[in-house]
Coordinates of C-alpha atoms and ligand atoms in Angstrom, one line a residue:
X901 CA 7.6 39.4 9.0
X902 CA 4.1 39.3 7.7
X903 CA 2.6 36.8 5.3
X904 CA -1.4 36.9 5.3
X905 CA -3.1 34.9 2.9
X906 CA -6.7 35.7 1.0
X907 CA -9.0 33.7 0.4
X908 CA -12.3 33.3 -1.0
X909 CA -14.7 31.3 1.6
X910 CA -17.6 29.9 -0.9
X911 CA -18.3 29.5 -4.4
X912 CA -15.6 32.6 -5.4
X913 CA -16.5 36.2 -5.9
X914 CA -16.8 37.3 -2.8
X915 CA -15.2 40.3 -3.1
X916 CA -11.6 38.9 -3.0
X917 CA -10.3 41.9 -5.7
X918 CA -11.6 44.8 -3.3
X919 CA -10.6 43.4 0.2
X920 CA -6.7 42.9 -1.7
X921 CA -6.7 46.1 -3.0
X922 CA -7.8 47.4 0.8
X923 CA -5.2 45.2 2.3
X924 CA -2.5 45.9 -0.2
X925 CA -2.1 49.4 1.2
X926 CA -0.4 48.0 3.9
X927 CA 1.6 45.2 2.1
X928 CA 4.9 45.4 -0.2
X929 CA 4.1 42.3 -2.0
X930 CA 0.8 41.1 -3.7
X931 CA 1.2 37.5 -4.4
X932 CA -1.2 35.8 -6.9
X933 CA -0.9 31.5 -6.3
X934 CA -3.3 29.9 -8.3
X935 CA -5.7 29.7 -11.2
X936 CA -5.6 31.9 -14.2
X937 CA -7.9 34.0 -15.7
X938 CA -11.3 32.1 -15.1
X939 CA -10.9 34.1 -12.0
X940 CA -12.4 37.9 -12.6
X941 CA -11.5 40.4 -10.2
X942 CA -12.9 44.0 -9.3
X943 CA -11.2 46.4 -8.0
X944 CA -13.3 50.3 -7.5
X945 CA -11.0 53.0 -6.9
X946 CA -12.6 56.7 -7.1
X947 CA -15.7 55.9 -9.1
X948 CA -13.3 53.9 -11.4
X949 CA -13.6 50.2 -11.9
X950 CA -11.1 47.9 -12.9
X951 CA -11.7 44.1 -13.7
X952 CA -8.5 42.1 -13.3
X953 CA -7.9 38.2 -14.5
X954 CA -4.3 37.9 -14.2
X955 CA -3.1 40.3 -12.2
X956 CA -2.6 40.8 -8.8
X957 CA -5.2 43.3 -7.3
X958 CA -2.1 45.7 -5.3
X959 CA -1.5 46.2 -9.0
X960 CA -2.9 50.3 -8.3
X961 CA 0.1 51.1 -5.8
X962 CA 2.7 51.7 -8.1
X963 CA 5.3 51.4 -5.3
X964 CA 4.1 47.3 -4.5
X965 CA 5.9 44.5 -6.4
X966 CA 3.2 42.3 -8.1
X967 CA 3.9 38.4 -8.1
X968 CA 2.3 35.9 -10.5
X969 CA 3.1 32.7 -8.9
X970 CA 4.5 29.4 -10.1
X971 CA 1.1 28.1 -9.2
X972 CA -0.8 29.9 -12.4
X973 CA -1.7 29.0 -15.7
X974 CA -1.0 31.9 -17.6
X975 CA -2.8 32.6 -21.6
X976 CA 0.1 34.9 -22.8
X977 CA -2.7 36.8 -25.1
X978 CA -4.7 37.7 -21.9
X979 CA -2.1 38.4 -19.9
X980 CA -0.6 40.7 -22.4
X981 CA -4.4 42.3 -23.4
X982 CA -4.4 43.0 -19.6
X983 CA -0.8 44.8 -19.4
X984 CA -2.0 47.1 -21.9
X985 CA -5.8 47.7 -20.8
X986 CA -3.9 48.7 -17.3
X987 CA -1.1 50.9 -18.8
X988 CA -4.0 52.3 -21.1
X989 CA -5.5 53.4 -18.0
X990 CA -2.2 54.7 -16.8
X991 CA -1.7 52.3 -14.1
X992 CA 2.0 50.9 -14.1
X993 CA 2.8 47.6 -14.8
X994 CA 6.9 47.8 -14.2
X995 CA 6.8 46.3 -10.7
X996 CA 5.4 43.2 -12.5
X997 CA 6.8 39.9 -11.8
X998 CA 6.0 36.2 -13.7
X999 CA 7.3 32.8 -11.8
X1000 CA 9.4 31.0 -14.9
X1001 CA 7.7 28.0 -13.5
X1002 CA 4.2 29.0 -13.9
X1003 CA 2.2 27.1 -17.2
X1004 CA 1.6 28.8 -20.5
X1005 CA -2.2 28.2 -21.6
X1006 CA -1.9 27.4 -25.1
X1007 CA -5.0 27.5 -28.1
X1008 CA -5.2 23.9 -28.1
X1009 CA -6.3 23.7 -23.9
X1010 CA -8.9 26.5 -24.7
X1011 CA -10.5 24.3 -27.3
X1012 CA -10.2 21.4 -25.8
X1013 CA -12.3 23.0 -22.4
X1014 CA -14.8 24.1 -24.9
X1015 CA -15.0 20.5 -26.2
X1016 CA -14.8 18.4 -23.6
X1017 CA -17.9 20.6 -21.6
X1018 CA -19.8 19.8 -24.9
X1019 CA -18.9 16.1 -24.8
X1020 CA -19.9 16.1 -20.9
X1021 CA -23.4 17.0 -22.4
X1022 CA -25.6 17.1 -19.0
X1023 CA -22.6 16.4 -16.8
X1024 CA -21.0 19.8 -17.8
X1025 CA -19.0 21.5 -15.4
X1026 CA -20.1 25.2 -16.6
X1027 CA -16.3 26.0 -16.6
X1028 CA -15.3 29.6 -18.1
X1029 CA -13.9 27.8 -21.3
X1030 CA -10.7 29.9 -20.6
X1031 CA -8.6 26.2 -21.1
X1032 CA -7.6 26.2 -17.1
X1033 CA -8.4 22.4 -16.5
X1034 CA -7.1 21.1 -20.0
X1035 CA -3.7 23.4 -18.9
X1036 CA -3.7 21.8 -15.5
X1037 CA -4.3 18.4 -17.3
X1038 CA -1.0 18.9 -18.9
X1039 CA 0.9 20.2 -15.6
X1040 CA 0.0 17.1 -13.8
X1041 CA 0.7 15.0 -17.3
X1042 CA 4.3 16.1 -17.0
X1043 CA 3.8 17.2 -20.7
X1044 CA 2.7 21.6 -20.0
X1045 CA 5.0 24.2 -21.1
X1046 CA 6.1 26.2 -18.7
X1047 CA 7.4 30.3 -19.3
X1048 CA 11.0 29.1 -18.8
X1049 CA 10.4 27.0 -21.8
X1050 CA 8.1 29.5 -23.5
X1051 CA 10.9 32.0 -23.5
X1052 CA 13.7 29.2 -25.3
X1053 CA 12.6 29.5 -28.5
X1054 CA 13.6 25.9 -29.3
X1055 CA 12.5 24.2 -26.4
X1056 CA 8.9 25.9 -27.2
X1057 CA 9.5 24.6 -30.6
X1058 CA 10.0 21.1 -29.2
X1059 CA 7.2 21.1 -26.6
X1060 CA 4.9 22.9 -28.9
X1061 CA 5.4 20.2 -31.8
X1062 CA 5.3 17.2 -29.1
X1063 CA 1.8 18.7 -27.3
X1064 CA 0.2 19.5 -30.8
X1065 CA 0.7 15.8 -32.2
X1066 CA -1.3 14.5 -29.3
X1067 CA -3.8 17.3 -29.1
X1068 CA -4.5 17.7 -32.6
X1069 CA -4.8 13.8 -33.0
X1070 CA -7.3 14.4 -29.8
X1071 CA -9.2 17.2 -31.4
X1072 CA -9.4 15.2 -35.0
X1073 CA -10.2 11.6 -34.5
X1074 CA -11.9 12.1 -30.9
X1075 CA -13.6 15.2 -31.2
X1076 CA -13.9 15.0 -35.1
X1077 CA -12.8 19.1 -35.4
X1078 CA -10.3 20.4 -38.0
X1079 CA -6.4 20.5 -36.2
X1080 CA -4.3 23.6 -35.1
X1081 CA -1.8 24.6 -37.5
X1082 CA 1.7 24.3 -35.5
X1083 CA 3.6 27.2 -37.6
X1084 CA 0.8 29.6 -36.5
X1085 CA 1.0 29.1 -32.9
X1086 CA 4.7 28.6 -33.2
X1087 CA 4.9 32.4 -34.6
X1088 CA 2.0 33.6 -32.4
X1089 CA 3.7 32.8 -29.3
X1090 CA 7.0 33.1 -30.5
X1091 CA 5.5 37.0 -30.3
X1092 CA 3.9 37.0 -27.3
X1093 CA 7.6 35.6 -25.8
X1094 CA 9.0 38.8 -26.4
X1095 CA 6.3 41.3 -25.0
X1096 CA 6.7 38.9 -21.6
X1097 CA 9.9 38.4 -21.5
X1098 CA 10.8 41.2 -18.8
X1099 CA 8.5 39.8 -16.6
X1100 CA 9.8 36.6 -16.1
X1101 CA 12.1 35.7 -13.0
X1102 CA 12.6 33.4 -10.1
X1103 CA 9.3 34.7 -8.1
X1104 CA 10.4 32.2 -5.3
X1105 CA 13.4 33.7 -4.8
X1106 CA 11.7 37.3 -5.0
X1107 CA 8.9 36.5 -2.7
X1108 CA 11.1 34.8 0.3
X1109 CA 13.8 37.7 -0.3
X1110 CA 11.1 40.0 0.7
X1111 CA 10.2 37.9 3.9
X1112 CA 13.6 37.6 5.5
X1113 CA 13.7 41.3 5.1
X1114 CA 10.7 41.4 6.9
X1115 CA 8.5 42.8 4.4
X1116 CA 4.6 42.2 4.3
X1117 CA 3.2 40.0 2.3
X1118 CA -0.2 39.6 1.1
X1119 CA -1.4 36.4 -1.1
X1120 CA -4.2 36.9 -3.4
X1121 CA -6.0 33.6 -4.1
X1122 CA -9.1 33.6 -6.6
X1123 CA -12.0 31.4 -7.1
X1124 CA -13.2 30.0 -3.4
X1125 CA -13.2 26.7 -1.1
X1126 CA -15.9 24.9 -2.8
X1127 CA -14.3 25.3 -6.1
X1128 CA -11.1 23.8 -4.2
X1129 CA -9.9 20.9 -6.5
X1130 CA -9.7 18.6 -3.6
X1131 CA -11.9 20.1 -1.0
X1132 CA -14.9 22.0 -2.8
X1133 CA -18.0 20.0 -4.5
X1134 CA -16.3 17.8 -6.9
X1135 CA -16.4 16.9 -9.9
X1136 CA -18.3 21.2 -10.1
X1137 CA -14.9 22.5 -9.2
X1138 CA -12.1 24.4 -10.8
X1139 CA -8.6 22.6 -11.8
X1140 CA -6.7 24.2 -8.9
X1141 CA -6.7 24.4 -5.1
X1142 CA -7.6 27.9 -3.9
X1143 CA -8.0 27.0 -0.4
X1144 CA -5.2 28.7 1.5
X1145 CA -2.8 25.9 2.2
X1146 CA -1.8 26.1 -1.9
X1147 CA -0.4 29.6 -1.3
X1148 CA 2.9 27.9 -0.4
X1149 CA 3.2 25.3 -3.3
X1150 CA 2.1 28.0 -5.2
X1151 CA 4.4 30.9 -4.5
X1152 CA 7.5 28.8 -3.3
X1153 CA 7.3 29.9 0.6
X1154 CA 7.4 27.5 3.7
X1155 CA 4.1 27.2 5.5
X1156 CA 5.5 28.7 8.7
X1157 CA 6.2 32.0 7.1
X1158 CA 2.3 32.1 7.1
X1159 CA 1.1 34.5 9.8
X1160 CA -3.1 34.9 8.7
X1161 CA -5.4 33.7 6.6
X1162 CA -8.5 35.8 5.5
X1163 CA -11.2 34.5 4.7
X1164 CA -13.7 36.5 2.1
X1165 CA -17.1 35.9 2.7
X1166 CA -20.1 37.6 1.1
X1167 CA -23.1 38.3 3.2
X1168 CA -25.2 35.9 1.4
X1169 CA -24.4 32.7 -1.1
X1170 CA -23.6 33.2 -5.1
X1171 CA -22.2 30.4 -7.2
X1172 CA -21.4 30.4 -11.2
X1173 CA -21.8 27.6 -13.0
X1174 CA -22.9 23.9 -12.4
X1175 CA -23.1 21.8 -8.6
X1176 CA -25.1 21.7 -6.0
X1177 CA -25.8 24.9 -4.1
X1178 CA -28.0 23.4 -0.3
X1179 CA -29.3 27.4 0.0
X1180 CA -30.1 28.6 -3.2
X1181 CA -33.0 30.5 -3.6
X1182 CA -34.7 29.9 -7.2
X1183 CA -37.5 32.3 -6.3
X1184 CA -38.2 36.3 -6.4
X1185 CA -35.8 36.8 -3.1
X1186 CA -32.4 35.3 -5.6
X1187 CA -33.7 37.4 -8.4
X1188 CA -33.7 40.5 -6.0
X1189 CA -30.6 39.4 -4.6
X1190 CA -29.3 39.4 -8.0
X1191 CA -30.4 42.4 -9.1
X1192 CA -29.6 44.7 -5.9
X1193 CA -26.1 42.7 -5.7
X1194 CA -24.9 43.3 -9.5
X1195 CA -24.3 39.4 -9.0
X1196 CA -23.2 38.7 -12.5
X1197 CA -20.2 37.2 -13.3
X1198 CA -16.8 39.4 -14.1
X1199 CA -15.5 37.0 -16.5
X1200 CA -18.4 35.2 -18.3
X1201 CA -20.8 37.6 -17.6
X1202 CA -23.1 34.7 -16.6
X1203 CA -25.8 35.8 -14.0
X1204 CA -24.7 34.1 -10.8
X1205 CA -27.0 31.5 -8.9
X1206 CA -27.8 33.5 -5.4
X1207 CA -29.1 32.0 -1.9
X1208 CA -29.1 32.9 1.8
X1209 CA -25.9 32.7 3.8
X1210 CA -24.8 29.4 4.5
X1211 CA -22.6 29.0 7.7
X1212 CA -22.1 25.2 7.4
X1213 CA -20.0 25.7 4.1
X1214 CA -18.5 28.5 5.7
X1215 CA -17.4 26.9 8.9
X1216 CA -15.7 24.0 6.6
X1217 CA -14.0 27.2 4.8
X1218 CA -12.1 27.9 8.0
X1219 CA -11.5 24.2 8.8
X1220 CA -9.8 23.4 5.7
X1221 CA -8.2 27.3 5.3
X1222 CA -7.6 28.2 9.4
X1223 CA -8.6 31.2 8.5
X1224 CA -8.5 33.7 11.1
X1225 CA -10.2 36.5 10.1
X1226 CA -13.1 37.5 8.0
X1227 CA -13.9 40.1 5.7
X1228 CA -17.5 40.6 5.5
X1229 CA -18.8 42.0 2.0
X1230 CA -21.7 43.2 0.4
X1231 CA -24.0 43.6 3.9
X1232 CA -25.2 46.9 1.8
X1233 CA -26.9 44.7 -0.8
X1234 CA -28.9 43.0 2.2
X1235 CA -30.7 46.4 2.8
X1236 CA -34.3 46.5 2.7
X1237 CA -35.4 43.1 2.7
X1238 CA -37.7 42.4 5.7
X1239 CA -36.1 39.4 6.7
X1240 CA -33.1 37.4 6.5
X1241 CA -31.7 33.8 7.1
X1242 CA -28.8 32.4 7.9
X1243 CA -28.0 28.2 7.2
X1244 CA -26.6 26.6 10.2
X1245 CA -27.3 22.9 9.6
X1246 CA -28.5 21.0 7.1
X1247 CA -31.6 17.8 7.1
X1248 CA -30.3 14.8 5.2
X1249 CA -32.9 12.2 5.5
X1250 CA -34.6 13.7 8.3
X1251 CA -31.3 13.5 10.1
X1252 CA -29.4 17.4 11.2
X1253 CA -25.7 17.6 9.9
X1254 CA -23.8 20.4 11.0
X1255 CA -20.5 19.5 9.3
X1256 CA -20.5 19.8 5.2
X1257 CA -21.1 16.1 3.7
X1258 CA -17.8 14.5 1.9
X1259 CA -20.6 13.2 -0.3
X1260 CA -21.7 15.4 -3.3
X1261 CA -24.6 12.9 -3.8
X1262 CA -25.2 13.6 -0.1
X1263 CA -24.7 17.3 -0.6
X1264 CA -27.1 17.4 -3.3
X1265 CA -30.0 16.1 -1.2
X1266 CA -29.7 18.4 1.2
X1267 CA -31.4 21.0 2.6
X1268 CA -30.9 24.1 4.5
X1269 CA -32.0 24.5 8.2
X1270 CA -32.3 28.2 9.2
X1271 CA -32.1 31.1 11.6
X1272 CA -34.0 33.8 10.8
X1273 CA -33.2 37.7 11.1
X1274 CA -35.5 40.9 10.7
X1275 CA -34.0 42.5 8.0
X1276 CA -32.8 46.6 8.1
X1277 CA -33.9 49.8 6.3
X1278 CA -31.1 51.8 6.4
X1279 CA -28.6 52.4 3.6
X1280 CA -25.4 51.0 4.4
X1281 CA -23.5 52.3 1.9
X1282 CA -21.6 55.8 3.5
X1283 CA -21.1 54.6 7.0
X1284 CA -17.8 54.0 8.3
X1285 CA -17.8 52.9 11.9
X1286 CA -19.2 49.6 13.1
X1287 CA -21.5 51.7 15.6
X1288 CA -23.5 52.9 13.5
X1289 CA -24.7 50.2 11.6
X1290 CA -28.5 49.5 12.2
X1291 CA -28.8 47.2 15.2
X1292 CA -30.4 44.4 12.8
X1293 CA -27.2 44.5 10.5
X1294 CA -25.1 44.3 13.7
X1295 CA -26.9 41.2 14.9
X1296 CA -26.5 39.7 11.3
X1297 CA -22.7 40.1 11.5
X1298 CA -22.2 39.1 15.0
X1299 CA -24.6 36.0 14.3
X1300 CA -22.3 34.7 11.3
X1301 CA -19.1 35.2 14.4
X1302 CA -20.9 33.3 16.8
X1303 CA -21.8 30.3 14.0
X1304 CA -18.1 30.1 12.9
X1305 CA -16.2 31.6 16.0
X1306 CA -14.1 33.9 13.7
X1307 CA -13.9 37.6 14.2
X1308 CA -15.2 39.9 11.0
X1309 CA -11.9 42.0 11.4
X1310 CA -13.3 43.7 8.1
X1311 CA -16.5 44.7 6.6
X1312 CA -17.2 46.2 3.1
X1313 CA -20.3 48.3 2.7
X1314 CA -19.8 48.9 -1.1
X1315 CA -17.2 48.6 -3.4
X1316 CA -15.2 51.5 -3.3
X1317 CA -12.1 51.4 -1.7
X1318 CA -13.5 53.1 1.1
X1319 CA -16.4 51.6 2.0
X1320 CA -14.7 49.7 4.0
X1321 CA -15.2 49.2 8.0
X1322 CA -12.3 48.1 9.7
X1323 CA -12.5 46.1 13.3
X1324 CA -9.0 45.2 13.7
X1325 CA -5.6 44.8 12.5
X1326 CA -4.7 42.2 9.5
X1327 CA -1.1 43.7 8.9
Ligands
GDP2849 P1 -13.8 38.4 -6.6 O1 -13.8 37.5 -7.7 O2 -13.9 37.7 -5.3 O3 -12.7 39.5 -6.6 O4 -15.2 39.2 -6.7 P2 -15.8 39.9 -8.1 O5 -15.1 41.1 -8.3 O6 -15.9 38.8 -9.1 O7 -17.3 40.2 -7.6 C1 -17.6 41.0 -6.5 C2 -18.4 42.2 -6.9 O8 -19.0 42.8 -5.8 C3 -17.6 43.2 -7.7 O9 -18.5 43.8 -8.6 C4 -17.3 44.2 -6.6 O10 -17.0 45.5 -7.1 C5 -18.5 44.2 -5.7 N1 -18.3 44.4 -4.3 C6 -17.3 44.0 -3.5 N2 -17.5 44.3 -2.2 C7 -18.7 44.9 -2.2 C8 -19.6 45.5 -1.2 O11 -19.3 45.4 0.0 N3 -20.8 46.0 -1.6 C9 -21.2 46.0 -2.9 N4 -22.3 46.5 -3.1 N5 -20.4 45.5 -3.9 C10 -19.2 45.0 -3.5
IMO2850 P1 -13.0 34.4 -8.9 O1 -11.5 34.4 -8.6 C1 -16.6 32.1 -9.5 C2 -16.1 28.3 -11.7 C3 -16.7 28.2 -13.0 C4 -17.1 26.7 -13.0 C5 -15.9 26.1 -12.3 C6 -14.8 25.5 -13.2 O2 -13.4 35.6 -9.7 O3 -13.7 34.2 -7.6 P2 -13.0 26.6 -14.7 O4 -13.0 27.6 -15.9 O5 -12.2 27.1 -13.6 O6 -12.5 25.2 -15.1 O7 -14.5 26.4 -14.2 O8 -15.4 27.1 -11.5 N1 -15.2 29.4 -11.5 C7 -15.5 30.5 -10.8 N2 -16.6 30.9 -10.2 N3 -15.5 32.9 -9.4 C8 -14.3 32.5 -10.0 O9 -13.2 33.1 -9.9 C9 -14.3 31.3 -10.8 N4 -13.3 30.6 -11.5 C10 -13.9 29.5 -11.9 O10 -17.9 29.0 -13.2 O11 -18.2 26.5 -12.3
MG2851 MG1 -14.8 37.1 -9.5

């Protein structure tokens, strides 16, 4: 038996859609646990890219059951948009499997994201206005529809009629915006329903089947640690708990059937939207970082906030995770620049921390102490054994194991499926 779990180790997009896709070779099961489809992720297979919000990233070996966990909130019309942008692409959706306990994102959570981020004025979060806390909101309200109900026709009748009395009297007298009209999204869902339907099952069940028969098992979280709900900078987080822990609330699995966490960590710091950031660079080097590293975002298409690696969020990331191994990415985009720093403390006051503030106010006044690395020359991109890296970029890597004491098992040179170094076993 084999359960690994991914995770992303920063601010999300690290690179989490490739290293599944690598992994997922080896795995029978992809497992996606939490989120929905603020999370944007790329997956290059043969010069051919493929951005995924919804579904798991083993999605390309026909052969592997896909799981979206109880742990999602799922918008029907993106999910089904992204069924048919895969088949479209003739990539096979059949081994396809929804939890009947994950949430249904409905119109009124998208607008009331959009909404609320406008009410928050300066205090925005900079969320991807996909309606993923306003859905959350509801789970933890006790008031969200879930797909079981979504697929009862007169239970989403009477959930839909309950939800839009309080959201529409939210959106009017609150908000001062014209209401959703409940026979529209009655019908519009009442649609989607049906194109879903086959989907839906007892993932649970499916999942922990697959682990007493000793089948591998490979969790795909999305967004990172410090967009973690409870551990990442809060209030500038996301409505969910990607940290690694969550896989088992949100899959249905027992944490001892967990055998490894992966961390994904990018070779350098990139965060989208609002929050402190103690190593962002707002000068030429994140603009070149930026540039070289495509660092916009998959989802929003926002260009994402870059700075130099920071190994004191990073060494909370495997605190609050365990994770045991890393998978380096992106070390090609580093190529070229004379020299490079790594984070390992930060200066609060004139005092050193080493270990990441609980404080956001705290966080926010800090900044970054750092190492500093000569830089490499050498294009990175077609290599595929650790030896041959440029002495510099070995240094780098070995550098960021030393600072967190966790092997890179895995390092990514590119995205391509095969620009991928390997260092060890995961599976
Ligand atoms: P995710 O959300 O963690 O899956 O990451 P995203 O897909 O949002 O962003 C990562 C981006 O970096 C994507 O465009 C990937 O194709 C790309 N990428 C992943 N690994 C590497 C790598 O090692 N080198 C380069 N140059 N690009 C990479
Ligand atoms: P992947 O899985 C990067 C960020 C948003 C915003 C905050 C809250 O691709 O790594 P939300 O819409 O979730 O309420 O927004 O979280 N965010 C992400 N940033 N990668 C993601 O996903 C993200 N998903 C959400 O930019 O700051
Ligand atoms: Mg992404």
């Amino acid at each position: 038996m084999a359960a690994v779990v991914l995770i992303g180790a920063q601010w999300g997009d690290e690179g989490k859609g490739k290293i599944t896709d690598f992994l997922a070779e080896k795995a029978d099961m992809v497992v996606r646990y939490q989120g929905g489809n603020n999370a944007g992720h790329t997956v290059v297979i043969n010069e051919e890219t493929y951005k995924l919000h919804l579904i798991p990233s083993g999605i390309f070996y026909p052969e592997k059951t896909c799981v979206i966990g109880n742990g999602l909130v799922i918008d029907p019309k993106v999910l089904i948009e992204e069924l048919d942008y895969l088949e479209g692409r003739g990539v096979s959706t059949k081994n396809l499997r929804i939890s009947s306990n994950a949430h249904v994102i409905m119109p009124y959570h998208r607008l009331l994201d959009v909404l609320e981020e406008e009410f928050k004025g300066e205090q925005k979060i900079g969320t991807t206005k996909r309606g993923i806390g306003p859905a959350y909101k509801d789970k933890a309200s006790r008031t969200g529809i879930r797909f079981s109900d979504f697929l009862d026709p007169d239970e989403l009748a009477k959930k839909l009629a309950y939800n839009l009395k309080e959201k529409n009297l939210i959106i009017s007298k609150i908000y001062g915006q014209q209401e959703l009209n409940y026979e529209d999204i009655l019908q519009e869902y009442l649609g989607y329903a049906e194109r879903v339907r086959p989907y839906v099952t007892d993932a649970s069940l499916e999942v922990n089947t697959y682990l007493d028969h000793g089948s591998k098992v490979l969790f795909e979280g999305a967004q990172g640690t410090l967009l973690d709900l409870d551990h990442g900078t809060y209030p500038y987080v996301t409505s969910s708990n990607p940290v690694a822990g969550a896989a088992c609330i949100g899959a249905g699995v027992g944490p001892t059937r967990i055998s490894k966490v992966v961390g994904v960590v990018k070779s350098y710091t990139t965060r989208v939207g609002e929050g402190p950031f103690p190593t962002e660079l707002s000068c030429e080097t994140g603009e070149l970082i930026r540039t070289r590293g495509g660092e916009f975002g998959t989802t929003t298409g926002r260009p994402r906030r870059c700075g130099w690696f920071d190994a004191v969020i990073v060494r909370y990331a495997v605190r609050i995770s365990g994770i045991s191994d890393f998978a380096l990415t992106k070390l090609d985009v580093l190529t070229g620049m004379e020299t490079l720093k790594i984070c390992t403390g930060y200066r609060y006051k004139g005092e050193l921390l080493t270990e990441f503030p609980q404080s956001l106010k705290t966080l926010a006044e800090c900044e970054g102490v750092y190492e500093e690395f000569p830089g490499w020359q050498k294009d990175l991109t077609g290599i595929s054994r650790y030896e041959d890296l440029p002495v510099e970029a070995r240094r780098y890597v070995e550098r960021i194991e030393e600072l967190t004491k966790v092997p890179v098992t895995l390092l990514a040179v590119g995205p391509g499926r095969t620009q991928t170094i390997i260092r060890g076993s995961i599976f």
